[in-house]
PDB file of C-alpha atoms and ligand atoms in Angstrom:
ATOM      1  CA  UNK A  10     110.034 175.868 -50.302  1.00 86.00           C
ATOM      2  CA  UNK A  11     112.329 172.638 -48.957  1.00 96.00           C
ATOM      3  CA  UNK A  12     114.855 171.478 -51.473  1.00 98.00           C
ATOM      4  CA  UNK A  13     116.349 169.156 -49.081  1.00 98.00           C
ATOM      5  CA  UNK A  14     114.136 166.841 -46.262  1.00 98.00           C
ATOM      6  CA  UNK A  15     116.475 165.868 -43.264  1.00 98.00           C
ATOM      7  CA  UNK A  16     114.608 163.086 -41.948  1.00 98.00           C
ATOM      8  CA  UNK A  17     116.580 161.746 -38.168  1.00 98.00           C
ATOM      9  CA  UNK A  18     116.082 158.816 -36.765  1.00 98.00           C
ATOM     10  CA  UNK A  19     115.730 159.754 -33.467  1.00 98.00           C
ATOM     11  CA  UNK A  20     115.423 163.390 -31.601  1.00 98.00           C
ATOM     12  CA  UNK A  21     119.048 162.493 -30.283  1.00 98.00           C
ATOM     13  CA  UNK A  22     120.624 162.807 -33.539  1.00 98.00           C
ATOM     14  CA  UNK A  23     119.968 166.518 -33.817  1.00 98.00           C
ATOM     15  CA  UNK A  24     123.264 167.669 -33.286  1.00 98.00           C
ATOM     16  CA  UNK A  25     124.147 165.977 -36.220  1.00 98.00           C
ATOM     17  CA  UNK A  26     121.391 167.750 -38.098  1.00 98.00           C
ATOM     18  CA  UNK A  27     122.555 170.911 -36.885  1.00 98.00           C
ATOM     19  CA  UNK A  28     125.725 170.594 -38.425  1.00 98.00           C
ATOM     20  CA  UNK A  29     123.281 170.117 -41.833  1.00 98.00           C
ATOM     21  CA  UNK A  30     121.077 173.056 -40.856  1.00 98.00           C
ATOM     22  CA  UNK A  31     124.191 175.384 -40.602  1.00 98.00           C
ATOM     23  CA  UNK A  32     125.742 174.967 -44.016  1.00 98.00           C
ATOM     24  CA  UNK A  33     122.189 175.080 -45.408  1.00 98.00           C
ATOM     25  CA  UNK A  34     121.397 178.722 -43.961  1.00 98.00           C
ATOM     26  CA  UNK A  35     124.448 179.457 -44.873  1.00 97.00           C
ATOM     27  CA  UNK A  36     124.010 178.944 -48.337  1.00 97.00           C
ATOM     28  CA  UNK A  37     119.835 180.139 -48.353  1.00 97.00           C
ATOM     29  CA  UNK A  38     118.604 176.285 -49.077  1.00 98.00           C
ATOM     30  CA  UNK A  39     115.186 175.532 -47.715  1.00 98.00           C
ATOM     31  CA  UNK A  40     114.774 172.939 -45.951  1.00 98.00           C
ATOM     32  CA  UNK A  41     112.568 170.943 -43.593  1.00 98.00           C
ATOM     33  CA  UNK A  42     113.199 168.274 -40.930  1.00 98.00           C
ATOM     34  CA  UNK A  43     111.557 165.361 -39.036  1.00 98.00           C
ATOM     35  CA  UNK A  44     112.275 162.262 -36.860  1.00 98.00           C
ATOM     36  CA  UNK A  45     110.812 159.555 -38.617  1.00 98.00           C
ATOM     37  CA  UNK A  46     112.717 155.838 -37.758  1.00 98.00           C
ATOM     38  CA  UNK A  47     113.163 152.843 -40.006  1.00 98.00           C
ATOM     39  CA  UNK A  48     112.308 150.318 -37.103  1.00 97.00           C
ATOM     40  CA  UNK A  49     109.675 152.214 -34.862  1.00 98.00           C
ATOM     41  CA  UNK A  50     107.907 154.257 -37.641  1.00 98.00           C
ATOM     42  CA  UNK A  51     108.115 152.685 -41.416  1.00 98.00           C
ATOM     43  CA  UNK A  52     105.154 154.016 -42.164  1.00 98.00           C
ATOM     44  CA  UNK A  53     105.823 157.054 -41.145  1.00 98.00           C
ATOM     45  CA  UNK A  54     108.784 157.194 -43.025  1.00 98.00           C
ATOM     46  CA  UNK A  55     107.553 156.451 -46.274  1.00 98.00           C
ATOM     47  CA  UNK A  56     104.844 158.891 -46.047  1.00 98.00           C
ATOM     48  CA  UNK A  57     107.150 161.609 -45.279  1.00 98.00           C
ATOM     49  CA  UNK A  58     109.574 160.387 -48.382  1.00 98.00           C
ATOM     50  CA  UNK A  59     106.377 160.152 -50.858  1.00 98.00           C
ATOM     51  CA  UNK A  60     104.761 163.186 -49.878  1.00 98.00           C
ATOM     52  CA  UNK A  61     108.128 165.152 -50.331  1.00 98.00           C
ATOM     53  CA  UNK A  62     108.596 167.368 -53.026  1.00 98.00           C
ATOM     54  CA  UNK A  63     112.242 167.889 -51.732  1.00 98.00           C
ATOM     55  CA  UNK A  64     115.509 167.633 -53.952  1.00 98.00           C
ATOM     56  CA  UNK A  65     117.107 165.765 -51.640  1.00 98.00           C
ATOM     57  CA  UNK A  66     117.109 164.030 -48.778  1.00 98.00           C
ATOM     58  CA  UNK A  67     119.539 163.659 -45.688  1.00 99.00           C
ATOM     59  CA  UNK A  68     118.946 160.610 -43.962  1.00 99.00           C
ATOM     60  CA  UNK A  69     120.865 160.555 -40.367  1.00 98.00           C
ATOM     61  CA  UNK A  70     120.592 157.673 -38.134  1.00 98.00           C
ATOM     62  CA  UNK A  71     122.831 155.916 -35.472  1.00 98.00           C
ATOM     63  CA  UNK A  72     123.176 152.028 -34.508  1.00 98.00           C
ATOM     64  CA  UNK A  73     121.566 149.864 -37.414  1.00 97.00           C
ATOM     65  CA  UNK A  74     120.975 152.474 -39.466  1.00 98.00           C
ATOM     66  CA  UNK A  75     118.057 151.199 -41.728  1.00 98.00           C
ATOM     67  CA  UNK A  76     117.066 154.970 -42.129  1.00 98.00           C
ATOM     68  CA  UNK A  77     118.991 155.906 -45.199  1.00 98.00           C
ATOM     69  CA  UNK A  78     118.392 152.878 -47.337  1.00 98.00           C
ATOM     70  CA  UNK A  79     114.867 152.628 -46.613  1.00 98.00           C
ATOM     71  CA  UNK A  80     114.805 156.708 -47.457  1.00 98.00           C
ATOM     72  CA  UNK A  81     116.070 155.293 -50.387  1.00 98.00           C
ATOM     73  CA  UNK A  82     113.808 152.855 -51.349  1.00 98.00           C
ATOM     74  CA  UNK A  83     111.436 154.955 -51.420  1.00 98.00           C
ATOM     75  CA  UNK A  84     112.550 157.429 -53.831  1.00 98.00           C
ATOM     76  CA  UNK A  85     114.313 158.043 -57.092  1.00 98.00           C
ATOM     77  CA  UNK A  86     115.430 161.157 -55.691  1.00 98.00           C
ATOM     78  CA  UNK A  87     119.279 161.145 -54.234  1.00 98.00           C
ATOM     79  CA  UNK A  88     119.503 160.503 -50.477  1.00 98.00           C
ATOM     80  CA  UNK A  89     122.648 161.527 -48.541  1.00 98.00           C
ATOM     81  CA  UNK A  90     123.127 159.150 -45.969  1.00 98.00           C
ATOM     82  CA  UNK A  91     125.181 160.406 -42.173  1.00 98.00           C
ATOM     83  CA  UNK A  92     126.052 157.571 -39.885  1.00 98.00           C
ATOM     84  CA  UNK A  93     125.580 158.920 -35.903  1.00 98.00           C
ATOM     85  CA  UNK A  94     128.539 157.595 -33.834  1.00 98.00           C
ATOM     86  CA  UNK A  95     128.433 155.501 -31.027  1.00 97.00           C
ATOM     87  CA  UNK A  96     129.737 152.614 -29.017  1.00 97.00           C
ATOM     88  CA  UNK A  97     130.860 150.570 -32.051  1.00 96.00           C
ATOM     89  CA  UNK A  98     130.789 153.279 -34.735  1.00 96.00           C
ATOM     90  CA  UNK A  99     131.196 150.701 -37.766  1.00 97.00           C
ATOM     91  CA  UNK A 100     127.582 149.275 -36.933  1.00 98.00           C
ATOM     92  CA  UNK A 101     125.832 152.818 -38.748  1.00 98.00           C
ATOM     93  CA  UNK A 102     129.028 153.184 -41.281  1.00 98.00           C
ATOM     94  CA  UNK A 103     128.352 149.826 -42.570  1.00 98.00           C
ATOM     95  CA  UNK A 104     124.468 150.108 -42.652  1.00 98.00           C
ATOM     96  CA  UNK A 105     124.662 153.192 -44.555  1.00 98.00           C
ATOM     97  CA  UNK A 106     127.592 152.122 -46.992  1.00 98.00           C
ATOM     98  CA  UNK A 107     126.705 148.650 -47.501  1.00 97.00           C
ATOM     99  CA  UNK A 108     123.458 148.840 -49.841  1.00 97.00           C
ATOM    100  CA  UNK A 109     122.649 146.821 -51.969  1.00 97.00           C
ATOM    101  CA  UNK A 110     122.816 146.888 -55.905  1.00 98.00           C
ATOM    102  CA  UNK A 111     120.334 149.163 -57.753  1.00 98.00           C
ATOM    103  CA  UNK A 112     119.391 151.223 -54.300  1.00 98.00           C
ATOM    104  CA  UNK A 113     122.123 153.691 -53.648  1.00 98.00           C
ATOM    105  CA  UNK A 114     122.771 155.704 -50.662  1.00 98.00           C
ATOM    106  CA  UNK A 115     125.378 158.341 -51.158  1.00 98.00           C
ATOM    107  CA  UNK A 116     127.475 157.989 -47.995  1.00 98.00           C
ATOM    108  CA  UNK A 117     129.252 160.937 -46.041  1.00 98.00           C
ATOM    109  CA  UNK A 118     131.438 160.210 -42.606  1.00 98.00           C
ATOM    110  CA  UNK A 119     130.435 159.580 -38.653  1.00 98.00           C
ATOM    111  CA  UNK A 120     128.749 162.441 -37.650  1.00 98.00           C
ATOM    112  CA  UNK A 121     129.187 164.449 -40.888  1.00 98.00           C
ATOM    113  CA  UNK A 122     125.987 166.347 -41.279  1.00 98.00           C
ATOM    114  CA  UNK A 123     127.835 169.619 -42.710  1.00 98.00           C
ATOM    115  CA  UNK A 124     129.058 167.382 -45.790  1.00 98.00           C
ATOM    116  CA  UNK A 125     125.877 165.994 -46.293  1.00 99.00           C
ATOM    117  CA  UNK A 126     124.442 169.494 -46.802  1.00 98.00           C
ATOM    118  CA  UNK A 127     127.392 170.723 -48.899  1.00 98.00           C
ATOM    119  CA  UNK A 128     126.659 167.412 -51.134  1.00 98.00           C
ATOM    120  CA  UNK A 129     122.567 168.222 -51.343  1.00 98.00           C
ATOM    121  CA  UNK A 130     124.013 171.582 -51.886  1.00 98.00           C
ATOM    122  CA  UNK A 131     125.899 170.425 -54.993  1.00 98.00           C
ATOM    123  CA  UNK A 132     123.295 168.357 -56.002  1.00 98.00           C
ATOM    124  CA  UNK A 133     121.263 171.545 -56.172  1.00 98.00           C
ATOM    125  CA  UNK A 134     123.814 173.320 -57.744  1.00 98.00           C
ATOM    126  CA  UNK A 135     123.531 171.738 -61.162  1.00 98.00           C
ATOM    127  CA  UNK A 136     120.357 173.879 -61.904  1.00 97.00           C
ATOM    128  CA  UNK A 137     120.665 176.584 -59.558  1.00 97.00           C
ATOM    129  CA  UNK A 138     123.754 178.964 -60.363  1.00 98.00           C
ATOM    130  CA  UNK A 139     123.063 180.946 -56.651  1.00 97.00           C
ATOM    131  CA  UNK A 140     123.799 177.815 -55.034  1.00 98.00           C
ATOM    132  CA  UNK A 141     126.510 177.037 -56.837  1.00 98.00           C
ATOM    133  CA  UNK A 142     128.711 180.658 -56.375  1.00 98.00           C
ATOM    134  CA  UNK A 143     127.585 180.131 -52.785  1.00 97.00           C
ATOM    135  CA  UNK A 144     129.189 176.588 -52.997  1.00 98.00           C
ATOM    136  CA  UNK A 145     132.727 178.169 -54.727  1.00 98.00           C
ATOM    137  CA  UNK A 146     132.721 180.864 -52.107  1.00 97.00           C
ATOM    138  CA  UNK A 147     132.578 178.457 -49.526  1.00 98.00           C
ATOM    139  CA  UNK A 148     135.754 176.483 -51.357  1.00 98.00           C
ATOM    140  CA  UNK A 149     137.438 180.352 -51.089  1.00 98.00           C
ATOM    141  CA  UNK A 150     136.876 180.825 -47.503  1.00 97.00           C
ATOM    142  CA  UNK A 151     138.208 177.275 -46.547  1.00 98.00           C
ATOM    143  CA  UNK A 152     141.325 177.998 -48.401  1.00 98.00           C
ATOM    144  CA  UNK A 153     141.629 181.410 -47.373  1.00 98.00           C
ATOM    145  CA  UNK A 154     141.056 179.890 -43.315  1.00 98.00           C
ATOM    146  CA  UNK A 155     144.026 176.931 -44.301  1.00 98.00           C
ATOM    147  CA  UNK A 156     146.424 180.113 -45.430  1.00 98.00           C
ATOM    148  CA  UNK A 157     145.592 182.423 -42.014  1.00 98.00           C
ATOM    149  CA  UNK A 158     145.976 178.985 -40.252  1.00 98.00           C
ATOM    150  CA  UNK A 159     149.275 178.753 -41.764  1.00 98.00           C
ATOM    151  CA  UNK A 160     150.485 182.304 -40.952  1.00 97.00           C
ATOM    152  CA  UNK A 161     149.344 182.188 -37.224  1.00 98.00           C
ATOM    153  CA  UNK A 162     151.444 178.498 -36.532  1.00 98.00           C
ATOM    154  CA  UNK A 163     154.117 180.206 -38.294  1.00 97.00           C
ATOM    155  CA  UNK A 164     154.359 183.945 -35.922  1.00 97.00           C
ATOM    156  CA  UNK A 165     153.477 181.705 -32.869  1.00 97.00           C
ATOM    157  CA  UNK A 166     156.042 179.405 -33.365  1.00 97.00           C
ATOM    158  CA  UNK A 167     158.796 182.145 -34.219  1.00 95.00           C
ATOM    159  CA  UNK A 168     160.628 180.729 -36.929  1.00 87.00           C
TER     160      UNK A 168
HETATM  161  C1  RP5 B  30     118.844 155.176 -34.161  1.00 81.63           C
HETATM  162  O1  RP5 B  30     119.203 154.753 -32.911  1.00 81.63           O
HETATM  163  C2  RP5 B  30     118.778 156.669 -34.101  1.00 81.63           C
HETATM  164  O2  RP5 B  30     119.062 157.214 -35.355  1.00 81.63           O
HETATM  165  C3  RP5 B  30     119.805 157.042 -33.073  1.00 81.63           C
HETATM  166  O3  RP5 B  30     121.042 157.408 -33.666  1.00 81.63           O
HETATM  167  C4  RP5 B  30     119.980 155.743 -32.284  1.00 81.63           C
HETATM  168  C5  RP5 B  30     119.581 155.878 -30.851  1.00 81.63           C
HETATM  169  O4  RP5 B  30     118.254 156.312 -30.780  1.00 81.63           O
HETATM  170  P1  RP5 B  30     117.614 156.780 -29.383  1.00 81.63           P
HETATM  171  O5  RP5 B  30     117.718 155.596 -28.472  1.00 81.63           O
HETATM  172  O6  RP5 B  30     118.428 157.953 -28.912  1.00 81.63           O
HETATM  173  O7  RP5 B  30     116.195 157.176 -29.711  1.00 81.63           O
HETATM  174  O8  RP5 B  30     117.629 154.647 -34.563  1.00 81.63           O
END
């Protein structure tokens, strides 16, 4: 069963859902995807939000990036939003950040489709204890990665 919907705006965004797709194998989340966009397909989009029975939803979308917010205003559900880089970059930050008051979009970086799943992930976590030791492993092994890091500068340097 899907916990989390990643809905792209456009086929080109999937290696940004990949990033999303790899934390939530990692972590045994179900999950479905579609490209659905705020401009070309509204419709489409809000029949994929309201026939969701998702947790979640990661909405990733480049340029003017309607997707998110109109994810959002679709739904009480929380929506992860992941800006797509680009030419100008600040164009899908600021669409994603800049919502208005009452419809929020919970905002992750350019490109940033692992933390959006690690957010859905903790999102889920509040009722499912699985997903949240899989969540404080994950905080082990990036520490433990940091403190190998550390070692290897400090034999290849020599001091
Ligand atoms: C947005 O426009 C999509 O989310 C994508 O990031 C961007 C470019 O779309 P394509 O021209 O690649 O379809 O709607």
């Amino acid at each position: 069963m899907s916990k989390v919907s990643i809905i792209m705006g456009s086929k080109s965004d999937l290696p940004v859902a990949e990033k999303a797709i790899g934390i939530l194998k990692k972590f045994g989340i179900g999950f479905d995807i579609a490209v659905a966009s705020a401009h070309r397909t509204p419709a489409r989009v809000e029949e994929l939000v309201k026939g969701s029975s998702a947790d979640v939803f990661i909405a990733i979308a480049g340029l003017s990036a309607a997707l998110p917010g109109v994810v959002a205003s679709f739904t009480v559900k929380p929506v992860v939003g992941v800006p797509v880089s680009g030419a100008v970059n600040m164009d899908a930050l600021l669409s994603v950040v800049q919502m208005p008051p009452g419809i929020p979009v919970a905002a992750v970086g350019l490109d940033r489709g692992d933390n959006a799943a690690v957010l859905a992930a903790e999102i889920i976590a509040v009722n499912d204890e699985g997903v949240r030791k899989a969540l404080v492993a994950y905080r082990e092994e990036q520490a433990e990665k940091v403190i190998a890091d550390s070692e290897k500068v400090v034999a290849d340097v020599g001091c």
